[in-house]
Amino acid sequence: MADDFHEVLFPLDVSLRMSGGPQRLTEIVTLASGREHRNGRWADSRRRYDAGFGLRGLDALHAVLAFFEERRGRLYGFRFRDRVDGRSGPPGRAIGPLDQPLGTGDGTTARFSLVKSYGTGFAPYRRRIAKPVAGSVRVAVSGQEVGPEDFACDPTTGRVTFTPGHVPASGVAVTAGFAFDVPVRFDTDELTIDLAAFTAGEIPRVPLVEIVP
C-alpha cells in the first residue's frame, strides 16, 4: 500500500457529514425446496462512503476538488475519518488501554497488530486496523497500562512493537485502545459538479471505498 497511498487526511469538516458504512458480499442460492445456502464471499467487510453530504459551500467544494486532483482520482489512497466508527470503543467513550484484545504474550513475540472486534456472541469479527491516529494508542499488558517508552506504534501499518526488555511474558493478555482512520480511495475518476444545482441545494456525489489492508 505504501507506494500508492498518501498519508494525508481527507478534509475533516467534509468527512464529518458523510454517509456510508460497511459492505459485505454474500452469495445466496435458493434450492427447489425453498431452502437457502449462503456463502460469504469476502472474509472482511469493506466500507463505502459518500462524502458529498459534507459539501456546504464553494470553499469546501474547492478543497475536495484540489484533494481529488492531487490523488489523481482513483490512483492514490488516503486517510478518511469515520465519525461513527473511528475508535477502539464507542464514539462517546474515552479511549482506554483495555478496549481491544491484541493477543497473548509468549515471552518472545514483540510485535502485535491493532485490531477491533465487533460482537461478543456467536461469531465476533476481528477487523485489522492499519491506520491508527498518531499519538492516540494506549497499550496495557496483563491489565496494566504501560508507558510510551515500552512500545512504539507505526501509524502507517498499525503494528505495535514492544521495546527490548518490555516484551510481554508468556500467557499475559495484551490490549490496546486507539483512534483510527480508514484507508480509502476515490471510487471514481470523474467529479461532476453542476453549480446551478449545487447552489440550489443539490449535493454532488463524492464516492469513496475502503482499501482493505
Short mmCIF file of N, CA and C in Angstrom, two decimals, residues 7-174:
data_model
loop_
_atom_site.label_atom_id
_atom_site.label_comp_id
_atom_site.label_asym_id
_atom_site.label_seq_id
_atom_site.Cartn_x
_atom_site.Cartn_y
_atom_site.Cartn_z
N GLU A 7 -0.24 9.44 2.98
CA GLU A 7 -0.59 9.56 4.40
C GLU A 7 -1.13 10.95 4.69
N VAL A 8 -2.28 11.24 4.13
CA VAL A 8 -2.91 12.54 4.29
C VAL A 8 -4.39 12.32 4.56
N LEU A 9 -4.99 13.20 5.37
CA LEU A 9 -6.38 13.05 5.80
C LEU A 9 -7.31 13.82 4.88
N PHE A 10 -8.37 13.16 4.44
CA PHE A 10 -9.43 13.82 3.68
C PHE A 10 -9.96 14.99 4.51
N PRO A 11 -10.35 16.12 3.88
CA PRO A 11 -10.82 17.29 4.64
C PRO A 11 -11.81 16.91 5.75
N LEU A 12 -11.41 17.19 6.98
CA LEU A 12 -12.15 16.70 8.14
C LEU A 12 -13.54 17.30 8.23
N ASP A 13 -13.69 18.58 7.93
CA ASP A 13 -15.00 19.20 8.05
C ASP A 13 -16.00 18.61 7.07
N VAL A 14 -15.51 18.06 5.96
CA VAL A 14 -16.39 17.41 4.98
C VAL A 14 -16.73 16.00 5.42
N SER A 15 -15.73 15.26 5.92
CA SER A 15 -15.95 13.86 6.28
C SER A 15 -16.90 13.71 7.47
N LEU A 16 -17.01 14.71 8.32
CA LEU A 16 -17.87 14.61 9.49
C LEU A 16 -19.35 14.54 9.14
N ARG A 17 -19.70 14.87 7.89
CA ARG A 17 -21.10 14.81 7.47
C ARG A 17 -21.34 13.72 6.41
N MET A 18 -20.47 12.74 6.38
CA MET A 18 -20.55 11.70 5.36
C MET A 18 -21.75 10.78 5.59
N SER A 19 -22.02 9.95 4.57
CA SER A 19 -22.95 8.83 4.72
C SER A 19 -22.20 7.58 4.27
N GLY A 20 -22.64 6.44 4.76
CA GLY A 20 -21.99 5.21 4.35
C GLY A 20 -21.76 4.27 5.51
N GLY A 21 -21.07 3.15 5.23
CA GLY A 21 -20.81 2.16 6.25
C GLY A 21 -20.28 0.88 5.63
N PRO A 22 -20.27 -0.22 6.40
CA PRO A 22 -19.67 -1.47 5.93
C PRO A 22 -20.52 -2.18 4.88
N GLN A 23 -19.83 -2.87 4.00
CA GLN A 23 -20.47 -3.66 2.95
C GLN A 23 -19.88 -5.06 2.96
N ARG A 24 -20.71 -6.05 2.72
CA ARG A 24 -20.25 -7.43 2.58
C ARG A 24 -20.81 -8.04 1.31
N LEU A 25 -20.25 -9.15 0.90
CA LEU A 25 -20.72 -9.83 -0.31
C LEU A 25 -21.13 -11.25 0.07
N THR A 26 -22.44 -11.51 0.01
CA THR A 26 -22.98 -12.81 0.38
C THR A 26 -23.65 -13.45 -0.83
N GLU A 27 -23.23 -14.65 -1.13
CA GLU A 27 -23.83 -15.40 -2.25
C GLU A 27 -24.94 -16.29 -1.69
N ILE A 28 -26.16 -16.15 -2.24
CA ILE A 28 -27.31 -16.91 -1.76
C ILE A 28 -27.88 -17.75 -2.89
N VAL A 29 -27.96 -19.04 -2.66
CA VAL A 29 -28.55 -19.97 -3.63
C VAL A 29 -29.83 -20.53 -3.03
N THR A 30 -30.96 -20.31 -3.71
CA THR A 30 -32.24 -20.83 -3.24
C THR A 30 -32.53 -22.16 -3.94
N LEU A 31 -32.71 -23.21 -3.17
CA LEU A 31 -32.97 -24.54 -3.72
C LEU A 31 -34.44 -24.69 -4.09
N ALA A 32 -34.73 -25.75 -4.83
CA ALA A 32 -36.11 -26.00 -5.26
C ALA A 32 -37.04 -26.17 -4.06
N SER A 33 -36.49 -26.65 -2.95
CA SER A 33 -37.29 -26.85 -1.74
C SER A 33 -37.61 -25.54 -1.03
N GLY A 34 -36.96 -24.45 -1.46
CA GLY A 34 -37.13 -23.18 -0.80
C GLY A 34 -36.07 -22.88 0.24
N ARG A 35 -35.25 -23.88 0.54
CA ARG A 35 -34.16 -23.66 1.49
C ARG A 35 -33.03 -22.88 0.82
N GLU A 36 -32.22 -22.27 1.65
CA GLU A 36 -31.12 -21.44 1.13
C GLU A 36 -29.76 -21.99 1.55
N HIS A 37 -28.79 -21.77 0.67
CA HIS A 37 -27.38 -21.94 1.01
C HIS A 37 -26.75 -20.56 0.90
N ARG A 38 -26.11 -20.12 1.98
CA ARG A 38 -25.49 -18.79 1.99
C ARG A 38 -23.99 -18.93 2.17
N ASN A 39 -23.26 -18.15 1.39
CA ASN A 39 -21.80 -18.21 1.44
C ASN A 39 -21.24 -16.79 1.43
N GLY A 40 -20.45 -16.48 2.42
CA GLY A 40 -19.80 -15.17 2.47
C GLY A 40 -18.57 -15.16 1.59
N ARG A 41 -18.61 -14.37 0.52
CA ARG A 41 -17.51 -14.36 -0.44
C ARG A 41 -16.29 -13.58 0.07
N TRP A 42 -16.54 -12.61 0.94
CA TRP A 42 -15.43 -11.79 1.47
C TRP A 42 -15.18 -12.18 2.93
N ALA A 43 -13.93 -12.35 3.26
CA ALA A 43 -13.56 -12.60 4.66
C ALA A 43 -13.70 -11.33 5.49
N ASP A 44 -13.48 -10.19 4.85
CA ASP A 44 -13.53 -8.91 5.55
C ASP A 44 -14.58 -8.01 4.93
N SER A 45 -15.18 -7.17 5.77
CA SER A 45 -16.11 -6.18 5.24
C SER A 45 -15.32 -5.06 4.57
N ARG A 46 -16.02 -4.28 3.78
CA ARG A 46 -15.42 -3.16 3.06
C ARG A 46 -16.36 -1.97 3.16
N ARG A 47 -15.82 -0.84 3.58
CA ARG A 47 -16.67 0.32 3.79
C ARG A 47 -16.75 1.20 2.55
N ARG A 48 -17.93 1.71 2.34
CA ARG A 48 -18.17 2.68 1.26
C ARG A 48 -18.77 3.94 1.86
N TYR A 49 -18.36 5.07 1.32
CA TYR A 49 -18.84 6.35 1.83
C TYR A 49 -19.21 7.26 0.68
N ASP A 50 -20.09 8.22 0.98
CA ASP A 50 -20.35 9.34 0.08
C ASP A 50 -20.08 10.60 0.89
N ALA A 51 -19.00 11.28 0.54
CA ALA A 51 -18.60 12.47 1.29
C ALA A 51 -19.28 13.73 0.77
N GLY A 52 -20.13 13.60 -0.23
CA GLY A 52 -20.78 14.77 -0.81
C GLY A 52 -21.69 15.50 0.16
N PHE A 53 -22.20 14.79 1.17
CA PHE A 53 -23.11 15.42 2.12
C PHE A 53 -22.41 16.49 2.97
N GLY A 54 -21.07 16.44 2.99
CA GLY A 54 -20.33 17.42 3.77
C GLY A 54 -20.01 18.70 3.02
N LEU A 55 -20.38 18.77 1.75
CA LEU A 55 -20.09 19.97 0.96
C LEU A 55 -21.16 21.01 1.21
N ARG A 56 -20.80 22.05 1.96
CA ARG A 56 -21.77 23.05 2.36
C ARG A 56 -21.45 24.45 1.81
N GLY A 57 -20.50 24.52 0.91
CA GLY A 57 -20.15 25.81 0.34
C GLY A 57 -19.07 25.66 -0.71
N LEU A 58 -18.80 26.74 -1.44
CA LEU A 58 -17.82 26.68 -2.52
C LEU A 58 -16.41 26.43 -2.01
N ASP A 59 -16.08 26.93 -0.81
CA ASP A 59 -14.74 26.70 -0.26
C ASP A 59 -14.52 25.21 -0.01
N ALA A 60 -15.52 24.53 0.58
CA ALA A 60 -15.41 23.09 0.82
C ALA A 60 -15.33 22.33 -0.49
N LEU A 61 -16.10 22.76 -1.47
CA LEU A 61 -16.08 22.14 -2.78
C LEU A 61 -14.71 22.28 -3.44
N HIS A 62 -14.12 23.45 -3.33
CA HIS A 62 -12.79 23.68 -3.90
C HIS A 62 -11.74 22.82 -3.20
N ALA A 63 -11.85 22.66 -1.88
CA ALA A 63 -10.89 21.84 -1.13
C ALA A 63 -10.95 20.38 -1.59
N VAL A 64 -12.17 19.88 -1.81
CA VAL A 64 -12.32 18.49 -2.26
C VAL A 64 -11.80 18.33 -3.70
N LEU A 65 -12.04 19.31 -4.55
CA LEU A 65 -11.52 19.26 -5.92
C LEU A 65 -10.00 19.20 -5.92
N ALA A 66 -9.38 20.04 -5.10
CA ALA A 66 -7.91 20.04 -5.01
C ALA A 66 -7.40 18.70 -4.50
N PHE A 67 -8.11 18.16 -3.49
CA PHE A 67 -7.72 16.87 -2.92
C PHE A 67 -7.85 15.76 -3.96
N PHE A 68 -8.93 15.79 -4.71
CA PHE A 68 -9.16 14.80 -5.77
C PHE A 68 -8.07 14.85 -6.83
N GLU A 69 -7.71 16.06 -7.25
CA GLU A 69 -6.69 16.21 -8.29
C GLU A 69 -5.33 15.72 -7.79
N GLU A 70 -5.00 16.02 -6.54
CA GLU A 70 -3.69 15.59 -6.01
C GLU A 70 -3.62 14.08 -5.87
N ARG A 71 -4.78 13.44 -5.62
CA ARG A 71 -4.80 11.97 -5.53
C ARG A 71 -4.91 11.33 -6.91
N ARG A 72 -5.02 12.15 -7.95
CA ARG A 72 -5.16 11.65 -9.34
C ARG A 72 -6.37 10.74 -9.48
N GLY A 73 -7.47 11.15 -8.91
CA GLY A 73 -8.67 10.32 -8.98
C GLY A 73 -8.53 9.07 -8.13
N ARG A 74 -8.69 7.91 -8.74
CA ARG A 74 -8.64 6.65 -8.01
C ARG A 74 -7.23 6.12 -7.78
N LEU A 75 -6.22 6.85 -8.24
CA LEU A 75 -4.86 6.30 -8.25
C LEU A 75 -4.26 6.13 -6.86
N TYR A 76 -4.38 7.13 -6.01
CA TYR A 76 -3.73 7.09 -4.70
C TYR A 76 -4.76 7.04 -3.57
N GLY A 77 -4.47 6.19 -2.59
CA GLY A 77 -5.32 6.12 -1.42
C GLY A 77 -4.99 7.22 -0.43
N PHE A 78 -5.82 7.33 0.61
CA PHE A 78 -5.63 8.36 1.62
C PHE A 78 -6.43 7.99 2.86
N ARG A 79 -6.28 8.77 3.91
CA ARG A 79 -6.98 8.53 5.17
C ARG A 79 -8.34 9.24 5.18
N PHE A 80 -9.30 8.56 5.81
CA PHE A 80 -10.65 9.12 5.95
C PHE A 80 -11.11 8.91 7.38
N ARG A 81 -11.63 9.96 8.01
CA ARG A 81 -12.09 9.87 9.39
C ARG A 81 -13.58 9.51 9.43
N ASP A 82 -13.88 8.33 9.94
CA ASP A 82 -15.26 7.86 10.10
C ASP A 82 -15.73 8.24 11.49
N ARG A 83 -16.62 9.19 11.58
CA ARG A 83 -17.06 9.70 12.88
C ARG A 83 -17.83 8.64 13.66
N VAL A 84 -18.51 7.75 12.99
CA VAL A 84 -19.30 6.71 13.66
C VAL A 84 -18.41 5.59 14.19
N ASP A 85 -17.42 5.21 13.41
CA ASP A 85 -16.58 4.06 13.76
C ASP A 85 -15.11 4.41 13.55
N GLY A 86 -14.56 5.21 14.46
CA GLY A 86 -13.17 5.63 14.34
C GLY A 86 -12.39 5.50 15.63
N ARG A 87 -12.93 4.68 16.57
CA ARG A 87 -12.26 4.47 17.86
C ARG A 87 -12.31 3.00 18.24
N SER A 88 -11.47 2.63 19.18
CA SER A 88 -11.45 1.25 19.66
C SER A 88 -12.70 0.91 20.45
N GLY A 89 -13.39 1.93 20.95
CA GLY A 89 -14.65 1.72 21.67
C GLY A 89 -15.73 2.59 21.07
N PRO A 90 -16.85 2.75 21.75
CA PRO A 90 -17.94 3.60 21.25
C PRO A 90 -17.49 5.05 21.10
N PRO A 91 -18.12 5.81 20.19
CA PRO A 91 -17.71 7.20 19.95
C PRO A 91 -17.78 8.09 21.18
N GLY A 92 -18.73 7.81 22.09
CA GLY A 92 -18.91 8.67 23.24
C GLY A 92 -18.08 8.30 24.45
N ARG A 93 -17.22 7.30 24.32
CA ARG A 93 -16.42 6.86 25.47
C ARG A 93 -14.95 7.16 25.23
N ALA A 94 -14.27 7.57 26.29
CA ALA A 94 -12.84 7.87 26.18
C ALA A 94 -12.06 6.62 25.82
N ILE A 95 -11.00 6.78 25.06
CA ILE A 95 -10.13 5.67 24.67
C ILE A 95 -9.42 5.13 25.91
N GLY A 96 -9.46 3.81 26.09
CA GLY A 96 -8.80 3.19 27.23
C GLY A 96 -7.89 2.06 26.79
N PRO A 97 -6.83 1.76 27.53
CA PRO A 97 -5.87 0.73 27.13
C PRO A 97 -6.41 -0.69 27.17
N LEU A 98 -7.59 -0.88 27.73
CA LEU A 98 -8.18 -2.22 27.80
C LEU A 98 -9.26 -2.44 26.75
N ASP A 99 -9.42 -1.50 25.83
CA ASP A 99 -10.53 -1.55 24.88
C ASP A 99 -10.56 -2.80 24.01
N GLN A 100 -9.41 -3.17 23.44
CA GLN A 100 -9.39 -4.26 22.45
C GLN A 100 -8.27 -5.25 22.74
N PRO A 101 -8.56 -6.56 22.72
CA PRO A 101 -7.50 -7.56 22.88
C PRO A 101 -6.68 -7.69 21.61
N LEU A 102 -5.37 -7.66 21.76
CA LEU A 102 -4.48 -7.83 20.61
C LEU A 102 -3.90 -9.24 20.53
N GLY A 103 -3.81 -9.91 21.66
CA GLY A 103 -3.24 -11.24 21.66
C GLY A 103 -2.71 -11.59 23.03
N THR A 104 -1.97 -12.70 23.08
CA THR A 104 -1.39 -13.19 24.33
C THR A 104 0.12 -13.32 24.17
N GLY A 105 0.85 -12.81 25.14
CA GLY A 105 2.30 -12.87 25.08
C GLY A 105 2.84 -14.29 25.18
N ASP A 106 4.02 -14.50 24.58
CA ASP A 106 4.68 -15.80 24.70
C ASP A 106 6.12 -15.66 25.17
N GLY A 107 6.50 -14.46 25.55
CA GLY A 107 7.85 -14.23 26.03
C GLY A 107 8.84 -13.85 24.97
N THR A 108 8.48 -14.05 23.69
CA THR A 108 9.40 -13.74 22.60
C THR A 108 8.80 -12.81 21.55
N THR A 109 7.48 -12.89 21.34
CA THR A 109 6.83 -12.05 20.34
C THR A 109 6.78 -10.60 20.81
N ALA A 110 7.37 -9.72 20.01
CA ALA A 110 7.43 -8.31 20.37
C ALA A 110 6.45 -7.46 19.57
N ARG A 111 5.88 -8.02 18.49
CA ARG A 111 5.05 -7.21 17.59
C ARG A 111 3.61 -7.75 17.57
N PHE A 112 2.67 -6.84 17.71
CA PHE A 112 1.25 -7.17 17.67
C PHE A 112 0.55 -6.18 16.75
N SER A 113 -0.46 -6.65 16.02
CA SER A 113 -1.22 -5.79 15.12
C SER A 113 -2.47 -5.28 15.82
N LEU A 114 -2.79 -4.00 15.60
CA LEU A 114 -4.01 -3.45 16.15
C LEU A 114 -5.21 -4.08 15.46
N VAL A 115 -6.21 -4.44 16.24
CA VAL A 115 -7.45 -4.99 15.70
C VAL A 115 -8.61 -4.42 16.50
N LYS A 116 -9.79 -4.45 15.89
CA LYS A 116 -11.02 -4.08 16.59
C LYS A 116 -12.02 -5.21 16.41
N SER A 117 -12.59 -5.66 17.51
CA SER A 117 -13.56 -6.76 17.47
C SER A 117 -14.98 -6.20 17.47
N TYR A 118 -15.85 -6.82 16.68
CA TYR A 118 -17.26 -6.45 16.59
C TYR A 118 -18.09 -7.66 17.02
N GLY A 119 -18.93 -7.46 18.03
CA GLY A 119 -19.74 -8.56 18.52
C GLY A 119 -19.02 -9.35 19.59
N THR A 120 -19.81 -10.01 20.44
CA THR A 120 -19.23 -10.80 21.53
C THR A 120 -19.89 -12.17 21.67
N GLY A 121 -20.85 -12.46 20.80
CA GLY A 121 -21.63 -13.68 20.97
C GLY A 121 -21.24 -14.82 20.07
N PHE A 122 -21.96 -14.95 18.94
CA PHE A 122 -21.85 -16.15 18.12
C PHE A 122 -20.58 -16.19 17.27
N ALA A 123 -20.26 -15.08 16.64
CA ALA A 123 -19.12 -15.09 15.71
C ALA A 123 -18.50 -13.70 15.62
N PRO A 124 -17.79 -13.26 16.65
CA PRO A 124 -17.18 -11.92 16.62
C PRO A 124 -16.28 -11.75 15.40
N TYR A 125 -16.32 -10.55 14.84
CA TYR A 125 -15.49 -10.23 13.68
C TYR A 125 -14.33 -9.36 14.13
N ARG A 126 -13.10 -9.76 13.77
CA ARG A 126 -11.91 -9.00 14.13
C ARG A 126 -11.39 -8.28 12.88
N ARG A 127 -11.41 -6.97 12.97
CA ARG A 127 -11.00 -6.11 11.87
C ARG A 127 -9.60 -5.57 12.11
N ARG A 128 -8.74 -5.74 11.16
CA ARG A 128 -7.38 -5.21 11.29
C ARG A 128 -7.41 -3.70 11.13
N ILE A 129 -6.72 -3.00 12.01
CA ILE A 129 -6.64 -1.54 11.97
C ILE A 129 -5.24 -1.15 11.51
N ALA A 130 -5.16 -0.59 10.30
CA ALA A 130 -3.85 -0.29 9.70
C ALA A 130 -3.46 1.17 9.79
N LYS A 131 -4.41 2.05 10.13
CA LYS A 131 -4.10 3.48 10.12
C LYS A 131 -4.52 4.16 11.43
N PRO A 132 -3.86 3.80 12.54
CA PRO A 132 -4.18 4.48 13.80
C PRO A 132 -3.78 5.95 13.74
N VAL A 133 -4.46 6.75 14.53
CA VAL A 133 -4.11 8.16 14.64
C VAL A 133 -2.86 8.26 15.51
N ALA A 134 -1.83 8.92 14.99
CA ALA A 134 -0.56 9.03 15.71
C ALA A 134 -0.78 9.66 17.08
N GLY A 135 -0.18 9.04 18.09
CA GLY A 135 -0.27 9.56 19.45
C GLY A 135 -1.49 9.14 20.22
N SER A 136 -2.41 8.40 19.59
CA SER A 136 -3.65 8.02 20.27
C SER A 136 -3.59 6.63 20.91
N VAL A 137 -2.57 5.85 20.60
CA VAL A 137 -2.53 4.44 21.01
C VAL A 137 -2.10 4.30 22.47
N ARG A 138 -2.91 3.59 23.24
CA ARG A 138 -2.61 3.25 24.63
C ARG A 138 -2.57 1.73 24.74
N VAL A 139 -1.59 1.20 25.43
CA VAL A 139 -1.38 -0.25 25.49
C VAL A 139 -1.32 -0.70 26.95
N ALA A 140 -1.89 -1.88 27.20
CA ALA A 140 -1.82 -2.49 28.53
C ALA A 140 -1.34 -3.93 28.40
N VAL A 141 -0.60 -4.38 29.38
CA VAL A 141 -0.14 -5.77 29.47
C VAL A 141 -0.62 -6.33 30.80
N SER A 142 -1.34 -7.43 30.73
CA SER A 142 -1.90 -8.05 31.93
C SER A 142 -2.76 -7.06 32.71
N GLY A 143 -3.48 -6.20 31.97
CA GLY A 143 -4.41 -5.28 32.60
C GLY A 143 -3.81 -4.00 33.12
N GLN A 144 -2.50 -3.82 33.00
CA GLN A 144 -1.83 -2.62 33.48
C GLN A 144 -1.28 -1.82 32.31
N GLU A 145 -1.64 -0.54 32.25
CA GLU A 145 -1.15 0.28 31.15
C GLU A 145 0.36 0.45 31.23
N VAL A 146 1.02 0.34 30.08
CA VAL A 146 2.47 0.52 30.00
C VAL A 146 2.78 1.91 29.49
N GLY A 147 3.97 2.39 29.76
CA GLY A 147 4.36 3.72 29.36
C GLY A 147 4.75 3.80 27.90
N PRO A 148 4.79 5.00 27.34
CA PRO A 148 5.14 5.17 25.93
C PRO A 148 6.56 4.73 25.59
N GLU A 149 7.42 4.61 26.61
CA GLU A 149 8.78 4.14 26.37
C GLU A 149 8.84 2.62 26.22
N ASP A 150 7.74 1.93 26.54
CA ASP A 150 7.73 0.47 26.47
C ASP A 150 7.37 -0.07 25.10
N PHE A 151 6.82 0.78 24.24
CA PHE A 151 6.38 0.30 22.93
C PHE A 151 6.41 1.44 21.92
N ALA A 152 6.33 1.06 20.65
CA ALA A 152 6.18 2.02 19.56
C ALA A 152 5.09 1.50 18.65
N CYS A 153 4.29 2.42 18.11
CA CYS A 153 3.24 2.03 17.17
C CYS A 153 3.45 2.76 15.87
N ASP A 154 3.54 2.01 14.78
CA ASP A 154 3.71 2.59 13.45
C ASP A 154 2.35 3.06 12.95
N PRO A 155 2.14 4.38 12.80
CA PRO A 155 0.82 4.86 12.37
C PRO A 155 0.50 4.55 10.92
N THR A 156 1.46 4.03 10.16
CA THR A 156 1.19 3.69 8.76
C THR A 156 0.83 2.23 8.57
N THR A 157 1.05 1.40 9.61
CA THR A 157 0.74 -0.03 9.49
C THR A 157 -0.15 -0.55 10.61
N GLY A 158 -0.21 0.16 11.74
CA GLY A 158 -0.99 -0.31 12.86
C GLY A 158 -0.32 -1.41 13.65
N ARG A 159 0.99 -1.54 13.54
CA ARG A 159 1.71 -2.58 14.28
C ARG A 159 2.36 -1.98 15.54
N VAL A 160 2.12 -2.64 16.66
CA VAL A 160 2.69 -2.24 17.94
C VAL A 160 3.92 -3.11 18.20
N THR A 161 5.05 -2.48 18.46
CA THR A 161 6.29 -3.21 18.73
C THR A 161 6.80 -2.84 20.11
N PHE A 162 6.95 -3.84 20.97
CA PHE A 162 7.48 -3.60 22.30
C PHE A 162 9.00 -3.46 22.24
N THR A 163 9.52 -2.56 23.04
CA THR A 163 10.96 -2.31 23.06
C THR A 163 11.66 -3.43 23.83
N PRO A 164 12.96 -3.64 23.59
CA PRO A 164 13.71 -4.68 24.31
C PRO A 164 13.58 -4.50 25.82
N GLY A 165 13.35 -5.62 26.50
CA GLY A 165 13.17 -5.58 27.94
C GLY A 165 11.73 -5.42 28.37
N HIS A 166 10.83 -5.17 27.41
CA HIS A 166 9.42 -4.97 27.73
C HIS A 166 8.52 -5.91 26.94
N VAL A 167 9.07 -6.96 26.36
CA VAL A 167 8.27 -7.92 25.60
C VAL A 167 7.33 -8.66 26.56
N PRO A 168 6.05 -8.76 26.23
CA PRO A 168 5.09 -9.42 27.13
C PRO A 168 5.47 -10.85 27.46
N ALA A 169 5.35 -11.19 28.73
CA ALA A 169 5.69 -12.54 29.19
C ALA A 169 4.66 -13.55 28.70
N SER A 170 5.01 -14.80 28.81
CA SER A 170 4.13 -15.87 28.34
C SER A 170 2.83 -15.89 29.13
N GLY A 171 1.73 -15.95 28.39
CA GLY A 171 0.41 -16.10 28.99
C GLY A 171 -0.29 -14.83 29.41
N VAL A 172 0.35 -13.67 29.23
CA VAL A 172 -0.30 -12.43 29.66
C VAL A 172 -1.06 -11.81 28.49
N ALA A 173 -2.16 -11.13 28.81
CA ALA A 173 -3.00 -10.51 27.79
C ALA A 173 -2.43 -9.16 27.38
N VAL A 174 -2.46 -8.90 26.07
CA VAL A 174 -2.03 -7.62 25.52
C VAL A 174 -3.25 -6.94 24.94
#
